[in-house]
PDB file of C-alpha atoms in Angstrom:
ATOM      1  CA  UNK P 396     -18.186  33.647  -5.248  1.00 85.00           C
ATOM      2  CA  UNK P 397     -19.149  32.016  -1.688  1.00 92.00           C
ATOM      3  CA  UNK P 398     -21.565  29.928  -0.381  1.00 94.00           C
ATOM      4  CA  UNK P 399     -22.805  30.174   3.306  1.00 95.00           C
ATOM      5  CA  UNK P 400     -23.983  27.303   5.377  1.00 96.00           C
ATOM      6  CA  UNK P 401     -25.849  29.953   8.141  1.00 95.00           C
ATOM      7  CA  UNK P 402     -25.650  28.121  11.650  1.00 95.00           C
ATOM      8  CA  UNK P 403     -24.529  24.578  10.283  1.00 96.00           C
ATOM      9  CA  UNK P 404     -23.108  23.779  13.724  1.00 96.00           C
ATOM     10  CA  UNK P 405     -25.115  23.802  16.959  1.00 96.00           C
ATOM     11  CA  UNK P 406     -24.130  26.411  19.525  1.00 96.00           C
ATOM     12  CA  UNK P 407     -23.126  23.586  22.042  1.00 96.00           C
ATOM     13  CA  UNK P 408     -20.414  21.712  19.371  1.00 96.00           C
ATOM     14  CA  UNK P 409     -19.028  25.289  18.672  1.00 96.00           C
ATOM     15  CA  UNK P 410     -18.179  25.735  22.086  1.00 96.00           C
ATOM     16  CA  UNK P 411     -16.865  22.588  22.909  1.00 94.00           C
ATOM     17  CA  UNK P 412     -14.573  22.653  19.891  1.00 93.00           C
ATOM     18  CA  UNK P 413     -13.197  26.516  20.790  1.00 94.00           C
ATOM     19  CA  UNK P 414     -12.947  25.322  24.306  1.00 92.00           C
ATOM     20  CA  UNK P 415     -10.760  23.060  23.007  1.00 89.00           C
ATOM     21  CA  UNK P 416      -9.131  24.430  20.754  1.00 89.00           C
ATOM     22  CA  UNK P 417      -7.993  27.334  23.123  1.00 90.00           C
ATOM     23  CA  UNK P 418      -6.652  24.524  25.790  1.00 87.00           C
ATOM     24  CA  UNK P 419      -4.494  22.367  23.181  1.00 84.00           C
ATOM     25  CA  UNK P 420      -3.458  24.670  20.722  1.00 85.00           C
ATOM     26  CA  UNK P 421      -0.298  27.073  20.441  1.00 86.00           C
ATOM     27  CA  UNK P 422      -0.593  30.777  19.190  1.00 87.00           C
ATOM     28  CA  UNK P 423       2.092  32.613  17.210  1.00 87.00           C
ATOM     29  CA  UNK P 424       1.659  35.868  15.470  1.00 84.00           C
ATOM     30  CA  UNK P 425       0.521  35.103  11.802  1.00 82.00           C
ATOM     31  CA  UNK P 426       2.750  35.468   9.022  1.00 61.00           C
ATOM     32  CA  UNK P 427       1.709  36.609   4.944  1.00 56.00           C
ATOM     33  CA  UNK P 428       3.421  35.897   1.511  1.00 49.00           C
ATOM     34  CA  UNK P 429       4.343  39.102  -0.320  1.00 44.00           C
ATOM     35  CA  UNK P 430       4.379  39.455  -3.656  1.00 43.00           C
ATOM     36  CA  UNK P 431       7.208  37.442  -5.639  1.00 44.00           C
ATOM     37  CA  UNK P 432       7.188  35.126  -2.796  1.00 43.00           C
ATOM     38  CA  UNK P 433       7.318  31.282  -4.389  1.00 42.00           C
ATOM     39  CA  UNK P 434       4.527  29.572  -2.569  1.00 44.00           C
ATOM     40  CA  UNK P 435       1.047  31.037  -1.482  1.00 42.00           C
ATOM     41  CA  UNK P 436       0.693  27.952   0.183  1.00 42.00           C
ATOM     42  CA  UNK P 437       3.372  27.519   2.684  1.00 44.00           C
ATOM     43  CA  UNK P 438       2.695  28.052   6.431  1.00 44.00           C
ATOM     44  CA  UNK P 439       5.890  30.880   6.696  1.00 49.00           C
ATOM     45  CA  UNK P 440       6.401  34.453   5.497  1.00 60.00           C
ATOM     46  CA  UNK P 441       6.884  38.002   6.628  1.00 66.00           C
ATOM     47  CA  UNK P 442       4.974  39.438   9.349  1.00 67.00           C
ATOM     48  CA  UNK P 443       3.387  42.714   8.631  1.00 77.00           C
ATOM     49  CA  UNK P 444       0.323  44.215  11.090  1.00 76.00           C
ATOM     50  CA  UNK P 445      -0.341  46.742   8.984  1.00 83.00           C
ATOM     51  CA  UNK P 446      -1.360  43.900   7.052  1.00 87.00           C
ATOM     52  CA  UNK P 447      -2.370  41.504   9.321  1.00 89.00           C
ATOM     53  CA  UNK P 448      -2.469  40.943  12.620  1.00 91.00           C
ATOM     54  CA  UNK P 449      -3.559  37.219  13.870  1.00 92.00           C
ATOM     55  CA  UNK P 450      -2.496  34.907  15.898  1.00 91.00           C
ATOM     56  CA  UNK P 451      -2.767  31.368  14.295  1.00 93.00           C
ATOM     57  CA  UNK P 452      -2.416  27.949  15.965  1.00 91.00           C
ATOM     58  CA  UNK P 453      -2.744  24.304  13.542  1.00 87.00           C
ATOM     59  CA  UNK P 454      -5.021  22.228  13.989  1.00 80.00           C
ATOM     60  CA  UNK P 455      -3.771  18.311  13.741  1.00 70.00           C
ATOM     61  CA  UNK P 456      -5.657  15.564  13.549  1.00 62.00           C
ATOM     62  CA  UNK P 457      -4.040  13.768  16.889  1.00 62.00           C
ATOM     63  CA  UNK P 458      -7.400  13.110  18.911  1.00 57.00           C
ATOM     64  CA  UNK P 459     -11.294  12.994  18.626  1.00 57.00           C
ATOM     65  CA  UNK P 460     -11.577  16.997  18.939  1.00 61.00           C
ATOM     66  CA  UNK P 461      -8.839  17.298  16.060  1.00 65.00           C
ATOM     67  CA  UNK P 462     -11.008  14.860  13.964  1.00 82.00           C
ATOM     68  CA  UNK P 463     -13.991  16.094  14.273  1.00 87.00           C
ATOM     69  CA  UNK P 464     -12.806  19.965  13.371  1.00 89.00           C
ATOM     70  CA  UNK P 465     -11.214  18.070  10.182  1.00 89.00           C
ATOM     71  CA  UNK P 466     -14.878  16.196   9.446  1.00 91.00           C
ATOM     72  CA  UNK P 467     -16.589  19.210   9.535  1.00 93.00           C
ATOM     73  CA  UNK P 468     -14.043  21.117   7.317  1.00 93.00           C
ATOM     74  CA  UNK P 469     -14.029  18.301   4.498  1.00 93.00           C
ATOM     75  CA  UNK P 470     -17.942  18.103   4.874  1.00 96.00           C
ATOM     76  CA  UNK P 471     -18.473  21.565   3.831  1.00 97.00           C
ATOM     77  CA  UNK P 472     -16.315  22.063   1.333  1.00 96.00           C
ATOM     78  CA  UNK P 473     -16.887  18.943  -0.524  1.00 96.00           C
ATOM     79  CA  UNK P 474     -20.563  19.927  -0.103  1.00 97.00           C
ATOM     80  CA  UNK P 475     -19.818  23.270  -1.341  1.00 97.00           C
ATOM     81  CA  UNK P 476     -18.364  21.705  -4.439  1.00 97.00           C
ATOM     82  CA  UNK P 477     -20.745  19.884  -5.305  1.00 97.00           C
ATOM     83  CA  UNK P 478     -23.416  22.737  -5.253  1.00 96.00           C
ATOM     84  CA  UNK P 479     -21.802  25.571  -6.259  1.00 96.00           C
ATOM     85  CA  UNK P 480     -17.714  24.808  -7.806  1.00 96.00           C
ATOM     86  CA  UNK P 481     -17.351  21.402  -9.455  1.00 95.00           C
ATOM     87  CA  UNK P 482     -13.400  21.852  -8.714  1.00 95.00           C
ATOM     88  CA  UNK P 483     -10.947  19.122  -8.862  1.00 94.00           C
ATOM     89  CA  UNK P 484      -8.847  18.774  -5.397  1.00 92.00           C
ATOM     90  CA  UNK P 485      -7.756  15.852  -3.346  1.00 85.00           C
ATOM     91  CA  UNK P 486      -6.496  17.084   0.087  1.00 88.00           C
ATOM     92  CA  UNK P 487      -6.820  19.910   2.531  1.00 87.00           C
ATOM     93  CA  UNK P 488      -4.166  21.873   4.244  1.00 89.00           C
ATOM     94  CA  UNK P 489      -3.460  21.584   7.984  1.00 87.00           C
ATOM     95  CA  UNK P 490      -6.676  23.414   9.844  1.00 91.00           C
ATOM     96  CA  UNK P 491      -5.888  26.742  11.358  1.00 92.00           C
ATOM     97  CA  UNK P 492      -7.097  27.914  14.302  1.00 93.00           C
ATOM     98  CA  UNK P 493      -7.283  31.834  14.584  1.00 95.00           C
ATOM     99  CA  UNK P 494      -7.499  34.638  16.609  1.00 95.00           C
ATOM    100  CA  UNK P 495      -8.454  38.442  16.555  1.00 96.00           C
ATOM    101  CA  UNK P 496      -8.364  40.480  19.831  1.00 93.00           C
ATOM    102  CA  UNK P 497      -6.910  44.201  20.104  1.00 89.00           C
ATOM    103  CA  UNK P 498      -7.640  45.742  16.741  1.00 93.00           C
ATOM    104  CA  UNK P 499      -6.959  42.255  15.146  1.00 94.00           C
ATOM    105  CA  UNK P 500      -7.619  42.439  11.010  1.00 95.00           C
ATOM    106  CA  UNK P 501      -6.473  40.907   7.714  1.00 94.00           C
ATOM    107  CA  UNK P 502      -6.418  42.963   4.961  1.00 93.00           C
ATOM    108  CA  UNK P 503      -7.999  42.420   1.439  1.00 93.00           C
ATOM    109  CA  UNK P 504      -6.098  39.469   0.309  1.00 92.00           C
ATOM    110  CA  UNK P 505      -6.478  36.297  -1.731  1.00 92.00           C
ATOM    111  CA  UNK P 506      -5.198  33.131  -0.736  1.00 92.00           C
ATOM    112  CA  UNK P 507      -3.895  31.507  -3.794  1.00 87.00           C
ATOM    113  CA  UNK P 508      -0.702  33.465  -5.140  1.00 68.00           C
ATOM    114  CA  UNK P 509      -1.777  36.237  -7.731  1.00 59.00           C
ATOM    115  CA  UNK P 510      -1.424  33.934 -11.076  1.00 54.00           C
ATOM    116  CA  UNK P 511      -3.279  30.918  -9.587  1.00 55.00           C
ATOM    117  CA  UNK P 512      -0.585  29.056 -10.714  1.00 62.00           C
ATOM    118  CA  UNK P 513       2.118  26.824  -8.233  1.00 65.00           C
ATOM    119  CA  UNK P 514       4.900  26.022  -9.548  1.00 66.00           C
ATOM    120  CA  UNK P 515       4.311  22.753  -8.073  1.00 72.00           C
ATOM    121  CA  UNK P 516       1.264  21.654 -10.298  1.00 81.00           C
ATOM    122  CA  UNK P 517      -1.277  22.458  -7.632  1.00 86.00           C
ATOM    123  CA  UNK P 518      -2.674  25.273  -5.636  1.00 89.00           C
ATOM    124  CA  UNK P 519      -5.183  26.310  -3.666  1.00 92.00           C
ATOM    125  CA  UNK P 520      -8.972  26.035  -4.663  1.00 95.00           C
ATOM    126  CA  UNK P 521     -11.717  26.422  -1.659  1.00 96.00           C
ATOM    127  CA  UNK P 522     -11.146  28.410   1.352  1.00 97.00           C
ATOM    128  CA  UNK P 523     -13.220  27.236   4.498  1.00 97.00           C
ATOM    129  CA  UNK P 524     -13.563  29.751   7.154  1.00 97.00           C
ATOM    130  CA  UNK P 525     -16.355  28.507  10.197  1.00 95.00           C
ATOM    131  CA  UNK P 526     -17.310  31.074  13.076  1.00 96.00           C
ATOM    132  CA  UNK P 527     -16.457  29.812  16.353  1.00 96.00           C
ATOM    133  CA  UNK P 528     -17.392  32.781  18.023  1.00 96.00           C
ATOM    134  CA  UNK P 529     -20.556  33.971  19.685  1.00 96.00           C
ATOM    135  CA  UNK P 530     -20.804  37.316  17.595  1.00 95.00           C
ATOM    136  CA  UNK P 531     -22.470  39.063  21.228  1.00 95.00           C
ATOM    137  CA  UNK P 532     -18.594  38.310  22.779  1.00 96.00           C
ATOM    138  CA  UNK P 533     -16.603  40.933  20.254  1.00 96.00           C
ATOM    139  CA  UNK P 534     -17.540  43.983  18.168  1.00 96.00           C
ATOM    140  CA  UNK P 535     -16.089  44.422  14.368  1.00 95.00           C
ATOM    141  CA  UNK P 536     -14.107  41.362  12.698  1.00 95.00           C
ATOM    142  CA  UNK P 537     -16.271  41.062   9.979  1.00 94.00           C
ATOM    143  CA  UNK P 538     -15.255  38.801   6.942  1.00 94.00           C
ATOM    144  CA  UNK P 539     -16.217  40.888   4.017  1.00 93.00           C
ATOM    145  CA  UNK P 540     -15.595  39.548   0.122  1.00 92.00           C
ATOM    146  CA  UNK P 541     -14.724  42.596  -2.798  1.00 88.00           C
ATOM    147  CA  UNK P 542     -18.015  42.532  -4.644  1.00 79.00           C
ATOM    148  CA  UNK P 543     -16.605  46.173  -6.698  1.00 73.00           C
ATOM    149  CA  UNK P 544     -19.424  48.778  -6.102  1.00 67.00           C
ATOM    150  CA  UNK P 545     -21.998  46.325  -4.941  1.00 72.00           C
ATOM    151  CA  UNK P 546     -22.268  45.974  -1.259  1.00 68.00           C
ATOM    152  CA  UNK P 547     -22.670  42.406   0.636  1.00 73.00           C
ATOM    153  CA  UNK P 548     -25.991  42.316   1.313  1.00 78.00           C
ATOM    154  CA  UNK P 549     -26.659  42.336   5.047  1.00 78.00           C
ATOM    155  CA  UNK P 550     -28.617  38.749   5.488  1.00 75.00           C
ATOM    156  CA  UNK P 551     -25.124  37.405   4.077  1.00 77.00           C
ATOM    157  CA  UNK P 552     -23.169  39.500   6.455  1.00 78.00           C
ATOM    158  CA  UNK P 553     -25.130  38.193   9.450  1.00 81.00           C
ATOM    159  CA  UNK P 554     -25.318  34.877   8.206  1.00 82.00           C
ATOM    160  CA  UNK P 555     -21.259  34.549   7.875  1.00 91.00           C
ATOM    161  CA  UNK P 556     -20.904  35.959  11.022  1.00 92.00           C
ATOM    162  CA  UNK P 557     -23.014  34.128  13.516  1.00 95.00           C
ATOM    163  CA  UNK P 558     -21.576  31.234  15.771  1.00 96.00           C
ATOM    164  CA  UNK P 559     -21.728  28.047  14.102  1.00 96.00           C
ATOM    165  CA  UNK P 560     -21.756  29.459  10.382  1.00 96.00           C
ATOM    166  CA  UNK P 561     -19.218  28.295   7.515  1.00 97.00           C
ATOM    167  CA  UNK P 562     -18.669  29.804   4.425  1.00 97.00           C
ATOM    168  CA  UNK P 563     -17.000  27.903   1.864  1.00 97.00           C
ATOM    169  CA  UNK P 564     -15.222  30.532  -1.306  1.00 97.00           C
ATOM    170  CA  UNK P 565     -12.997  30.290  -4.385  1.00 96.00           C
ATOM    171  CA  UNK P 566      -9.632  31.021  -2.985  1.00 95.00           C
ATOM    172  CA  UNK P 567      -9.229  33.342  -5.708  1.00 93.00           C
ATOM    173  CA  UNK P 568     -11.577  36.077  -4.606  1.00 94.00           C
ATOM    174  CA  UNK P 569     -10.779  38.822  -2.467  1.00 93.00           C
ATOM    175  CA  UNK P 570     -11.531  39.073   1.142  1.00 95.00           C
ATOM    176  CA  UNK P 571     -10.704  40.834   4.362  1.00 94.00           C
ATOM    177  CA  UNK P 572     -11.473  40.657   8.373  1.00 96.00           C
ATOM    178  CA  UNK P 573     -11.845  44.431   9.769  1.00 95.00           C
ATOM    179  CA  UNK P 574     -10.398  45.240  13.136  1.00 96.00           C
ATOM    180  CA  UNK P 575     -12.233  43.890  16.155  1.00 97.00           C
ATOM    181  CA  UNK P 576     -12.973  46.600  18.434  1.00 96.00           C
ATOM    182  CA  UNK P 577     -13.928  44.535  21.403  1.00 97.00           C
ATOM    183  CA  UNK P 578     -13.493  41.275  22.327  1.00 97.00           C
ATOM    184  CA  UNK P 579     -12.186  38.219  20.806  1.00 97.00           C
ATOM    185  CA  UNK P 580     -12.965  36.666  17.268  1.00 97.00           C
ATOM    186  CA  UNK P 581     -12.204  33.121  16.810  1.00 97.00           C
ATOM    187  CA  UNK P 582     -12.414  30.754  13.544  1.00 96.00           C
ATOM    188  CA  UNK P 583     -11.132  27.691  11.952  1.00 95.00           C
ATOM    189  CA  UNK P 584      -9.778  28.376   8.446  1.00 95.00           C
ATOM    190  CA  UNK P 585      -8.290  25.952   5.839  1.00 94.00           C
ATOM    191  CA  UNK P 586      -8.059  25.268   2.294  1.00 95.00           C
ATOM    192  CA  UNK P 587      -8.076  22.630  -0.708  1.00 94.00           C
ATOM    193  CA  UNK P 588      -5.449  21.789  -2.686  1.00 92.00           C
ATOM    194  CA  UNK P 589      -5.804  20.529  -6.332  1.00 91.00           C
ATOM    195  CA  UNK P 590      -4.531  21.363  -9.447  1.00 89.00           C
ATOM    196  CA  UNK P 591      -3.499  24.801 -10.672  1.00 86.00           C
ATOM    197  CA  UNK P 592      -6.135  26.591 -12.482  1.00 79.00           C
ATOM    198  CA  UNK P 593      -5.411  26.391 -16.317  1.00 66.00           C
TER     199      UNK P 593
END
């Protein structure tokens, strides 16, 4: 289940916030959780490109730039709540900034552990992802959700793709990136946190 805000951000903001982004921000090679691993949510793991292959970077709130990616993450997802969810959560994660260049892909994961279920009391309920990228400047990278036999429909794959687009999702569903081909992708991802899912 996902909702799609198509172009929510003007072309101009989107480029001033990659712009940034790429200046003050420090890539490493993404990491996963495996299965059996204790926390979902932590920022460490194995790497596997088979799996994935991403470089990340963290977005902290430290200056007007970093505020203003945080504002528009908490926007849309609390708006997405409200229209679509109704889930309790009080906090987001650290923003992510990523990266896919040279056959960069993710594949189909979820981003809560499998039981929805922390250990801690709380996990993961929204996923954010919002398209930085001007879809002309790469080929393939396409987020796709598991929808069984039935296809996304194409106005929703355009819609989640264009520059300035965020899609808000249960954290529980399914969901890949395919390889870019060409180019660079780039996107700001992050998540709520609230109680586990009884």
């Amino acid at each position: 289940m996902f909702h799609v805000f198509p172009r929510a951000v003007p072309k101009k903001e989107c480029e001033r916030l990659l712009n940034y982004c790429i200046k003050n921000t420090e890539f490493r090679e993404a990491s996963m959780m495996y299965k059996g691993d204790s926390d979902a949510s932590a920022n460490y793991g194995r790497v596997d490109p088979r799996i994935r292959k991403t470089d990340i970077a963290f977005v902290t709130p430290d200056c007007q730039d970093d505020n203003r990616v945080n504002e528009i993450a908490w926007h849309f997802l609390t708006l997405a709540n409200e229209i679509k969810f109704n889930y309790k959560f009080d906090i987001f994660q650290p923003v992510q900034f990523a990266r896919y260049r040279d056959g960069g892909h993710y594949g189909w994961h979820q981003d809560i552990n499998e039981s929805g279920i922390s250990p801690h009391g709380e996990s993961r309920k929204l996923s954010l992802t919002f398209s930085l990228s001007d879809p002309k400047t790469y080929e393939g990278g396409h987020l796709e959700f598991y929808r069984g036999e039935r296809p996304m429909e194409e106005q929703d794959k355009e819609d989640i793709r264009d520059q300035g687009s965020v899609v808000v999702f249960d954290s529980r569903d399914y969901h890949r990136v395919t390889p870019v081909t060409k180019g660079t992708r780039y996107s700001i991802v992050c998540w709520t946190v609230g109680p586990n899912f009884v």
